[in-house]
Amino acid sequence: MVSSPARPIRIGSRKSQLALVQTHWVQGELQRLYPDRQFDVQTMSTQGDIILDVALAKIGDKGLFTKELEVAMLAGEVDFAVHSLKDLPTRLPEGLILGCVTEREDPADALVVHERFKEHQLETLPEGTVIGTSSLRRLAQLRHHYPHLQFKDVRGNLNTRLAKLDAGEYDALILAAAGLQRLSMADRIHQLIPAEVSLHAVGQGALGIECRAEDPEILELLKALEHEPTSQRCLAERAFLRELEGGCQVPIGVNTAIADGVLTLTGMVASLDGQRLLRDQVSGPSNDPEPLGLELAAKLKAQGAKEILDEIFATVRPEA
Ligand code: DPM
């Protein structure tokens, strides 16, 4: 008997340029590794793509950029979905898991400036400079270090944001270096912001592939794209965020490094005005990353992190 040909594999993706670049990269890698299989991409819009006129922090954080893709996976319409790991909630719906984490790009935040500020660095920007960001994490940390700067919400994809900057609506933007790199716009990076000033978001710079928990065939295929050190770092970061009950829109930042089998996780929680900023660090074996996240969360809670976060939830999302 002739065995039936293997089914085509369907990859779910958002439609944004960045999402498509990321998904096509995954598709290309898998195609190269498994030349006999067929990989198709199916795109869909998510709430985060549709609601553009409301500040991100006000619409909550429960899978704004992932829900529609998750519904399609659970319905069996697509087999896995490629996300920017930082947009993937730390708690996934029943039946879905984080199947693979790919090698991380530089997770740092980057300063992008309008022409007229090209002689400046972050530390020399004058009083009243208007920085575009919708990230409470970037806002709180920059206010902490540079209280004389002004902040203004900015939404839309990277091209839209850069066009608004160039049109003069903002003096500068803070964006993830990784996103600019993936879109071949690394030349727009004016300065990489050091971790001492801005700790990056949990999972920033890595791709997370989400799939059905009970799909061994897909899980096996995805294993080939897993980058273990990135995965260990991101699992520690995600455990930290999960334990602090923070969704994607909270002033929580992290930094991780692995050396000689030891993972060091640095984390911070800040108030929106930047006046209170708690920061601490833990280290432990990199092959058991999640307890480190829990340990760091407990340390920051003991210093008042929960009170800071509760205040923010009450002011930013009174309905939550
Ligand atoms: C999340 C945040 C932002 C995105 C919040 C944060 C930035 C929003 C803004 C959770 N998702 O970082 O504190 O600055 O207004 C997003 C970007 C990328 C994935 C763009 C960016 C690309 C980098 C990556 C939006 N999601 O951060 O500049 O894949 O890590």
Coordinates of C-alpha atoms and ligand atoms in Angstrom, one line a residue:
M1 CA 0.0 0.0 0.0
V2 CA 1.2 3.5 -0.8
S3 CA 1.2 5.8 2.2
S4 CA -0.9 9.0 1.7
P5 CA 1.2 12.1 1.2
A6 CA 1.9 14.2 4.3
R7 CA -0.6 17.0 4.8
P8 CA 0.4 20.6 4.1
I9 CA 1.3 22.5 7.3
R10 CA -0.5 25.8 7.8
I11 CA 1.2 28.7 9.6
G12 CA -0.9 31.5 11.1
S13 CA 0.4 35.0 11.1
R14 CA -0.7 38.6 11.6
K15 CA -0.7 40.7 8.4
S16 CA 1.7 43.4 9.5
Q17 CA 5.0 43.8 7.6
L18 CA 7.0 42.7 10.7
A19 CA 4.8 39.7 11.4
L20 CA 5.1 38.6 7.8
V21 CA 8.8 39.0 7.7
Q22 CA 9.0 36.9 10.9
T23 CA 6.6 34.2 9.7
H24 CA 8.3 34.0 6.3
W25 CA 11.6 33.5 8.0
V26 CA 10.2 30.6 10.0
Q27 CA 8.5 29.2 6.9
G28 CA 11.9 29.4 5.0
E29 CA 13.8 27.7 7.7
L30 CA 11.3 24.8 8.0
Q31 CA 11.2 24.4 4.3
R32 CA 15.0 24.1 4.2
L33 CA 15.0 21.6 7.0
Y34 CA 12.0 19.6 5.7
P35 CA 12.1 20.0 1.9
D36 CA 9.5 17.2 1.4
R37 CA 6.8 19.0 3.4
Q38 CA 4.6 21.9 2.3
F39 CA 4.3 25.0 4.5
D40 CA 1.5 27.5 3.7
V41 CA 1.0 30.9 5.4
Q42 CA -2.5 32.0 6.4
T43 CA -2.8 35.6 7.6
M44 CA -5.4 37.2 9.8
S45 CA -6.1 40.5 11.6
T46 CA -6.1 40.6 15.4
Q47 CA -7.7 43.1 17.7
G48 CA -4.4 44.9 18.2
D49 CA -4.3 45.5 14.4
I50 CA -7.8 46.9 14.3
I51 CA -8.0 49.1 17.4
L52 CA -5.5 51.8 16.6
D53 CA -7.0 54.9 18.1
V54 CA -6.9 53.8 21.8
A55 CA -3.7 53.8 23.9
L56 CA -2.5 50.2 24.1
A57 CA -2.4 50.2 27.9
K58 CA -6.1 51.1 28.1
I59 CA -7.4 48.2 26.0
G60 CA -5.9 45.6 28.3
D61 CA -3.4 42.9 27.6
K62 CA -5.2 39.6 27.2
G63 CA -3.7 38.5 23.9
L64 CA -4.5 41.6 21.9
F65 CA -2.2 40.4 19.1
T66 CA -2.7 36.6 19.5
K67 CA -6.4 35.7 20.2
E68 CA -7.7 35.3 16.6
L69 CA -4.7 33.1 15.8
E70 CA -5.3 31.0 18.9
V71 CA -8.9 30.5 18.0
A72 CA -7.8 29.3 14.5
M73 CA -5.3 26.9 16.0
L74 CA -7.9 25.4 18.4
A75 CA -10.3 25.1 15.5
G76 CA -7.7 23.2 13.5
E77 CA -7.6 25.8 10.8
V78 CA -3.9 26.6 11.3
D79 CA -1.2 24.3 12.9
F80 CA 0.9 26.9 14.6
A81 CA 1.4 30.6 14.9
V82 CA 4.5 32.8 14.8
H83 CA 4.5 35.7 17.3
S84 CA 6.9 38.3 18.6
L85 CA 7.4 36.5 21.9
K86 CA 6.9 39.7 23.8
D87 CA 3.3 40.0 22.5
L88 CA 2.4 36.4 23.6
P89 CA 0.7 36.4 27.0
T90 CA 2.4 34.5 29.8
R91 CA -0.7 32.3 30.3
L92 CA -1.9 30.5 27.2
P93 CA -5.4 29.2 26.5
E94 CA -6.1 25.6 27.5
G95 CA -4.8 23.2 24.8
L96 CA -2.1 25.6 23.4
I97 CA 1.6 25.7 24.4
L98 CA 4.8 27.6 23.5
G99 CA 6.2 25.0 21.2
C100 CA 9.5 26.7 20.4
V101 CA 11.5 29.9 21.0
T102 CA 13.9 31.0 18.2
E103 CA 17.3 32.6 18.6
R104 CA 17.0 36.1 20.0
E105 CA 18.2 39.2 18.2
D106 CA 19.5 42.1 20.3
P107 CA 16.7 42.6 22.8
A108 CA 17.7 46.3 23.5
D109 CA 15.5 49.3 23.0
A110 CA 16.7 51.8 20.5
L111 CA 16.5 55.6 20.2
V112 CA 15.4 56.9 16.8
V113 CA 15.5 60.7 16.3
H114 CA 14.2 63.3 14.0
E115 CA 16.8 64.9 11.8
R116 CA 17.0 68.0 13.9
F117 CA 18.2 66.0 16.9
K118 CA 20.9 64.0 15.1
E119 CA 23.7 65.6 17.0
H120 CA 22.1 64.5 20.3
Q121 CA 22.3 61.3 22.4
L122 CA 19.5 60.3 24.9
E123 CA 21.4 61.9 27.7
T124 CA 21.7 65.3 25.9
L125 CA 18.2 65.7 24.7
P126 CA 16.9 69.1 25.8
E127 CA 14.1 69.9 28.2
G128 CA 10.7 69.2 26.6
T129 CA 11.8 66.9 23.9
V130 CA 8.8 64.9 22.8
I131 CA 9.4 61.1 22.8
G132 CA 6.8 58.9 21.1
T133 CA 6.1 55.6 22.8
S134 CA 3.0 53.6 24.0
S135 CA 5.1 51.4 26.2
L136 CA 4.5 52.1 30.0
R137 CA 7.8 50.3 30.6
R138 CA 9.8 52.7 28.4
L139 CA 7.9 55.7 29.7
A140 CA 8.5 54.9 33.4
Q141 CA 12.2 54.1 33.0
L142 CA 13.0 57.1 30.9
R143 CA 11.0 59.4 33.2
H144 CA 13.0 58.0 36.1
H145 CA 16.4 58.8 34.4
Y146 CA 15.3 61.9 32.4
P147 CA 12.4 63.6 34.1
H148 CA 12.7 66.7 31.8
L149 CA 11.6 64.7 28.7
Q150 CA 8.0 64.7 27.5
F151 CA 6.1 61.6 26.3
K152 CA 3.3 61.2 23.7
D153 CA 1.4 58.0 22.7
V154 CA 2.2 56.6 19.3
R155 CA 0.5 53.6 17.7
G156 CA 0.6 51.9 14.3
N157 CA 3.2 49.7 12.6
L158 CA 6.8 50.7 12.4
N159 CA 6.5 52.4 9.1
T160 CA 3.6 54.5 10.3
R161 CA 5.6 55.5 13.4
L162 CA 8.7 56.4 11.5
A163 CA 6.6 58.5 9.1
K164 CA 5.0 60.4 12.0
L165 CA 8.5 61.0 13.4
D166 CA 9.8 62.3 10.1
A167 CA 6.8 64.5 9.7
G168 CA 7.7 66.2 13.0
E169 CA 4.9 64.9 15.2
Y170 CA 7.6 63.6 17.6
D171 CA 11.2 64.5 18.2
A172 CA 12.2 60.9 18.9
L173 CA 10.9 57.4 19.2
I174 CA 11.9 54.5 21.3
L175 CA 11.6 51.2 19.4
A176 CA 12.9 47.7 19.8
A177 CA 16.2 47.3 17.9
A178 CA 15.1 43.8 16.9
G179 CA 12.0 45.0 15.0
L180 CA 14.1 47.6 13.0
Q181 CA 16.7 45.0 12.3
R182 CA 14.2 42.5 11.0
L183 CA 12.7 45.1 8.7
S184 CA 16.2 46.0 7.4
M185 CA 15.9 49.4 9.0
A186 CA 18.8 49.1 11.4
D187 CA 20.2 52.3 9.9
R188 CA 17.4 54.2 11.7
I189 CA 18.9 53.1 15.1
H190 CA 20.5 56.3 16.4
Q191 CA 21.5 54.8 19.8
L192 CA 21.1 51.5 21.6
I193 CA 19.8 52.3 25.0
P194 CA 21.9 50.6 27.7
A195 CA 20.3 48.2 30.1
E196 CA 21.2 50.5 33.0
V197 CA 18.6 53.0 31.6
S198 CA 16.0 50.7 30.0
L199 CA 15.5 47.1 30.8
H200 CA 13.8 45.4 27.8
A201 CA 10.3 43.7 27.7
V202 CA 10.0 40.1 28.6
G203 CA 10.7 38.0 25.5
Q204 CA 11.8 41.0 23.4
G205 CA 13.8 40.1 20.3
A206 CA 12.8 36.5 20.2
L207 CA 10.0 34.7 18.3
G208 CA 7.7 32.4 20.1
I209 CA 5.9 29.7 18.1
E210 CA 2.6 28.7 19.7
C211 CA 0.9 25.4 18.8
R212 CA -1.5 22.7 20.0
A213 CA -0.3 20.9 23.1
E214 CA -1.5 17.6 21.6
D215 CA 0.1 17.8 18.3
P216 CA 3.4 15.7 18.5
E217 CA 4.0 15.9 14.8
I218 CA 4.1 19.8 14.8
L219 CA 6.1 19.9 18.1
E220 CA 8.7 17.6 16.6
L221 CA 9.1 19.8 13.5
L222 CA 9.4 22.9 15.6
K223 CA 12.1 21.5 17.8
A224 CA 14.5 22.1 15.0
L225 CA 14.1 25.9 15.4
E226 CA 14.4 25.9 19.2
H227 CA 17.4 27.9 20.5
E228 CA 18.1 26.6 24.0
P229 CA 19.8 29.6 25.6
T230 CA 17.2 32.0 24.3
S231 CA 14.5 29.6 25.5
Q232 CA 16.0 29.4 29.0
R233 CA 16.3 33.1 29.3
C234 CA 12.8 33.7 28.0
L235 CA 11.3 31.1 30.3
A236 CA 12.9 32.8 33.3
E237 CA 11.6 36.2 32.1
R238 CA 8.1 34.9 31.5
A239 CA 7.9 33.2 34.9
F240 CA 8.9 36.5 36.5
L241 CA 6.1 38.4 34.6
R242 CA 3.5 35.7 35.2
E243 CA 4.2 35.7 38.9
L244 CA 3.8 39.5 39.1
E245 CA 0.5 39.1 37.3
G246 CA 1.6 41.6 34.7
G247 CA 0.2 41.4 31.1
C248 CA 2.1 43.0 28.2
Q249 CA 1.3 46.5 29.2
V250 CA 2.9 47.1 32.5
P251 CA 6.1 48.9 33.5
I252 CA 8.1 45.7 34.0
G253 CA 11.5 45.2 32.4
V254 CA 14.1 42.5 32.4
N255 CA 17.6 41.6 31.3
T256 CA 19.1 38.1 31.2
A257 CA 22.5 36.5 30.5
I258 CA 23.9 33.0 30.6
A259 CA 27.5 32.3 31.5
D260 CA 29.0 29.0 32.4
G261 CA 25.6 27.4 32.9
V262 CA 24.5 30.2 35.3
L263 CA 21.5 32.3 34.3
T264 CA 21.3 35.9 35.7
L265 CA 18.0 37.6 35.6
T266 CA 17.6 41.3 36.4
G267 CA 14.1 42.7 36.7
M268 CA 12.4 46.0 37.5
V269 CA 9.0 47.4 38.3
A270 CA 8.4 51.1 38.2
S271 CA 5.6 53.6 38.9
L272 CA 4.3 55.5 35.9
D273 CA 5.8 58.8 37.1
G274 CA 9.2 57.0 37.3
Q275 CA 9.7 58.1 40.9
R276 CA 9.6 54.6 42.4
L277 CA 11.7 52.1 40.6
L278 CA 12.5 48.7 42.1
R279 CA 15.3 46.7 40.6
D280 CA 16.9 43.4 41.7
Q281 CA 18.8 40.4 40.4
V282 CA 18.9 36.6 40.9
S283 CA 21.2 33.9 39.5
G284 CA 20.9 30.1 39.3
P285 CA 21.3 27.1 37.0
S286 CA 20.2 27.9 33.4
N287 CA 18.7 24.5 32.9
D288 CA 16.0 25.3 35.5
P289 CA 15.0 28.8 34.6
E290 CA 11.4 29.2 35.8
P291 CA 12.2 29.2 39.6
L292 CA 14.5 32.1 39.0
G293 CA 11.6 34.2 37.7
L294 CA 9.5 33.3 40.7
E295 CA 12.4 34.1 43.1
L296 CA 12.9 37.5 41.6
A297 CA 9.2 38.3 41.6
A298 CA 9.1 37.4 45.3
K299 CA 12.1 39.6 46.0
L300 CA 10.5 42.6 44.3
K301 CA 7.1 42.0 45.9
A302 CA 8.9 42.1 49.3
Q303 CA 10.1 45.6 48.2
G304 CA 6.6 46.8 47.3
A305 CA 6.2 45.8 43.6
K306 CA 2.6 44.7 44.1
E307 CA 1.5 48.0 45.5
I308 CA 3.0 49.8 42.5
L309 CA 1.3 47.5 40.0
D310 CA -2.1 47.7 41.8
E311 CA -2.0 51.5 41.6
I312 CA -1.2 51.3 37.9
F313 CA -4.1 48.8 37.2
A314 CA -6.5 51.1 39.1
T315 CA -5.5 54.2 37.1
V316 CA -4.8 52.9 33.7
R317 CA -7.6 50.3 33.4
P318 CA -10.3 51.2 35.9
E319 CA -12.6 48.6 34.3
A320 CA -10.2 45.7 34.8
Ligands
DPM1 C1 4.7 45.1 23.6 C2 5.1 46.4 23.9 C3 5.3 47.0 22.6 C4 5.0 46.0 21.6 C5 5.3 47.0 25.2 C6 6.8 47.2 25.6 C7 5.8 48.4 22.3 C8 4.7 49.4 22.3 C9 5.3 50.8 22.0 C10 4.3 44.1 24.6 N1 4.6 44.9 22.3 O1 7.7 46.9 24.9 O2 7.0 47.7 26.8 O3 6.5 51.1 22.0 O4 4.5 51.7 21.7 C11 6.1 45.2 19.5 C12 7.3 45.5 18.8 C13 7.9 44.3 18.5 C14 7.1 43.3 19.0 C15 7.8 46.9 18.4 C16 8.6 47.6 19.5 C17 9.2 44.1 17.8 C18 10.4 43.6 18.6 C19 10.3 42.2 19.1 C20 5.1 46.1 20.1 N2 6.0 43.9 19.6 O5 8.7 47.2 20.6 O6 9.2 48.6 19.1 O7 9.9 41.3 18.4 O8 10.6 42.0 20.3

